[in-house]
XYZ file of C-alpha atoms in Angstrom:
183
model
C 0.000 0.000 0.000
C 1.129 3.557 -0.849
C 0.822 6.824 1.544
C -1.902 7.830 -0.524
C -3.985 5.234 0.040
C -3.398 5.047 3.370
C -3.969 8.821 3.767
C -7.533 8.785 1.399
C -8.894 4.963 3.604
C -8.410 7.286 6.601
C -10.326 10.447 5.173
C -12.835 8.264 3.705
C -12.982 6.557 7.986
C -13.689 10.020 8.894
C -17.001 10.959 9.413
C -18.600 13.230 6.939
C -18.805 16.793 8.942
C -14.975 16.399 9.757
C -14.086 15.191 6.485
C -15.550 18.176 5.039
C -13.460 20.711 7.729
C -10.431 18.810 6.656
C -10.792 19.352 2.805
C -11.448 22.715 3.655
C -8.386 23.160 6.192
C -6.199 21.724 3.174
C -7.370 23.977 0.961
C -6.433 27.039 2.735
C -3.076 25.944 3.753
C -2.937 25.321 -0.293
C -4.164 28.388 -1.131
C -1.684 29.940 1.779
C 1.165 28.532 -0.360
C -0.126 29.568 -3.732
C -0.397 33.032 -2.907
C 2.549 32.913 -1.196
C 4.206 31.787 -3.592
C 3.100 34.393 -6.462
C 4.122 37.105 -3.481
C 7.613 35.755 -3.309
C 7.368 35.885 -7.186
C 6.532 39.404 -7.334
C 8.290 40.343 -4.590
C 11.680 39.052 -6.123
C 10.360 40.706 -9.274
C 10.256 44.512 -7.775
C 13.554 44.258 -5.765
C 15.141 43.444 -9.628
C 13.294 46.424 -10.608
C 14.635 48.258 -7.424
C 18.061 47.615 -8.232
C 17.928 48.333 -12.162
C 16.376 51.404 -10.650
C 19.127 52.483 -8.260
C 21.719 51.985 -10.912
C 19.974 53.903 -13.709
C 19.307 56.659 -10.941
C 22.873 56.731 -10.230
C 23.507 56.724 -13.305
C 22.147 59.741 -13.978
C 23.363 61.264 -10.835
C 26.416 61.296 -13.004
C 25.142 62.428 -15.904
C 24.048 65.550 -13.654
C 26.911 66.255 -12.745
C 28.981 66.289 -15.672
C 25.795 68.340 -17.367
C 26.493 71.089 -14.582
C 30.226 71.232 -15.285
C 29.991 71.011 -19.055
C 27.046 73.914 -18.832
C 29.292 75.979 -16.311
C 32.596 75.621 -18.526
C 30.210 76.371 -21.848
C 28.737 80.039 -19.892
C 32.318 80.554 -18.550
C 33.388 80.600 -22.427
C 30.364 83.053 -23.428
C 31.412 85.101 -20.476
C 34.967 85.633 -21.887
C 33.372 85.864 -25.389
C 31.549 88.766 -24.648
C 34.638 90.578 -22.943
C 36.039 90.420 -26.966
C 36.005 93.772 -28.031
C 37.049 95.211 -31.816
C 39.990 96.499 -30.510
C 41.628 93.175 -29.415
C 43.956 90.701 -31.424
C 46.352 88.409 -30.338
C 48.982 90.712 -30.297
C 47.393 92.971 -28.105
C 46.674 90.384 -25.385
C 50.160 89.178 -24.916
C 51.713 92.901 -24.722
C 48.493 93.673 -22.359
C 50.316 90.802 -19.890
C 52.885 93.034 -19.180
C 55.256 90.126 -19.589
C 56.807 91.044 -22.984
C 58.083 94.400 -22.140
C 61.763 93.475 -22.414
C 60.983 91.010 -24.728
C 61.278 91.914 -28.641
C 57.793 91.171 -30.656
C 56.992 90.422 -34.076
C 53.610 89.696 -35.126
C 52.331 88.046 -38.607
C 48.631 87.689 -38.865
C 47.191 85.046 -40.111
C 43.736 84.733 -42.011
C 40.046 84.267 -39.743
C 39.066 81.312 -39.562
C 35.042 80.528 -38.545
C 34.836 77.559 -36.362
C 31.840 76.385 -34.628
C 29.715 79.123 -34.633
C 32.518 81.281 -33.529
C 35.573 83.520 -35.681
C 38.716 82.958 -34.932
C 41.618 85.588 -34.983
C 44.993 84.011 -35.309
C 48.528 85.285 -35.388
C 52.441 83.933 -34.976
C 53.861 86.028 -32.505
C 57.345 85.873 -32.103
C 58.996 86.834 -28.754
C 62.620 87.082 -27.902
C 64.480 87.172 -24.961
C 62.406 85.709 -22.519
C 63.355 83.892 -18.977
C 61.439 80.518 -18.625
C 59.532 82.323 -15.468
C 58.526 85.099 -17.923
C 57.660 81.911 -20.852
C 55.291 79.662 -18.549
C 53.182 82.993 -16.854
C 52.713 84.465 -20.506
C 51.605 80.671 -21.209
C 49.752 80.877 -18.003
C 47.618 84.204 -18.385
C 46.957 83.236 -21.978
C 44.984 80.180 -21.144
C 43.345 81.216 -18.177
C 43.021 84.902 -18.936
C 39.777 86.866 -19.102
C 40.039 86.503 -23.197
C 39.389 83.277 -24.783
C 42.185 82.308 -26.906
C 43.865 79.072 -27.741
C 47.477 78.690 -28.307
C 47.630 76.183 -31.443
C 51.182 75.599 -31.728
C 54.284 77.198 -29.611
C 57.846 76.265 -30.471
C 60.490 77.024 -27.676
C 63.836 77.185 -28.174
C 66.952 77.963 -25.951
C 69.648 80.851 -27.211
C 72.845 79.127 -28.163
C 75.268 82.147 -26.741
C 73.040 83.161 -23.576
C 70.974 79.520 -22.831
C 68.767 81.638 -19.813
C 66.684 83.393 -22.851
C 64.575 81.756 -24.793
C 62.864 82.403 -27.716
C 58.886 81.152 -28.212
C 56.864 81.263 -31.352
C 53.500 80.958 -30.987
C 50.478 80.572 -33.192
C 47.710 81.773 -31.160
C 44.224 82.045 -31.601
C 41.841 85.010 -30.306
C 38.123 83.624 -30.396
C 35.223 86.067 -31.445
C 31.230 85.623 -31.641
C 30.637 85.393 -35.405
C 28.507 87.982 -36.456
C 24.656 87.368 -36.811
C 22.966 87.610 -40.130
C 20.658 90.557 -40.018
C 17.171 89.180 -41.549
């Protein structure tokens, strides 16, 4: 004989009033483990969705960020955009540093150039005489002056009878707005 049939002779011994509570108890223990069951399910289900969640949140906690710097570096550039006037070139910046004073310029200008939505004023300036001190603060002031320019190329080179004074061509760029078609 099998457990079954052991377990349905003794049911079927029962009388029928307890029989019938029986059935019954069994089906609610049952339908306690179906139900818990499809909780589990969906519970299991939610804490994946939790986690996908938390990462795409983070995610774009990141994103956030780098949005914020990339929007503050973009209005720091159309701050020193609008300090541009007519009057400036390249030339003009590097004798307004104050650094070239004892240092012999020459300037050749080169043509505009219109580069994303903005002109660009170049020149090779040619200074002679300079201390390394005097070379990296010109470098200095130029990239993190209040005028947006861009150094493109710079070639350095040492004097061969007084190796303290150098001599630094640079090509350097002087950013404007680019004028607006009038309608």
């Amino acid at each position: 004989m099998t457990l079954f049939t052991k377990i349905m002779e003794q049911i079927s011994a029962l009388d029928a009033e307890i029989r019938r509570l029986v059935i019954i108890a069994l089906s609610i223990v049952l339908l306690f483990f179906v139900c818990y069951g499809l909780l589990e399910n969906h519970l299991a289900t939610l804490e994946r969705k939790l986690a996908s969640r938390e990462l795409t949140l983070k995610e774009l906690m990141t994103l956030q960020q780098r949005y914020r710097e990339i929007s503050g570096e973009a209005q720091r550039l159309t701050n020193r955009l609008a300090t541009v006037t007519t009057e400036d070139s390249p030339a003009a910046i590097i004798e307004q540093s104050g650094i070239v004073a004892k240092a012999g310029i020459q300037t050749k200008p080169l043509p505009k150039q219109e580069k994303n939505g903005s002109l660009e004023d170049s020149s090779e300036i040619t200074l002679s005489g300079l201390s390394l001190n005097e070379t990296v603060n010109l470098l200095h002031r130029l990239e993190y002056g209040t005028k947006p320019v861009a150094i493109r190329k710079a070639l350095l080179r040492t004097r061969f009878s007084d190796p303290a004074k150098l001599d630094l061509t640079l090509t350097v760029g002087l950013l404007r707005p680019a004028p607006t078609e009038r309608r």
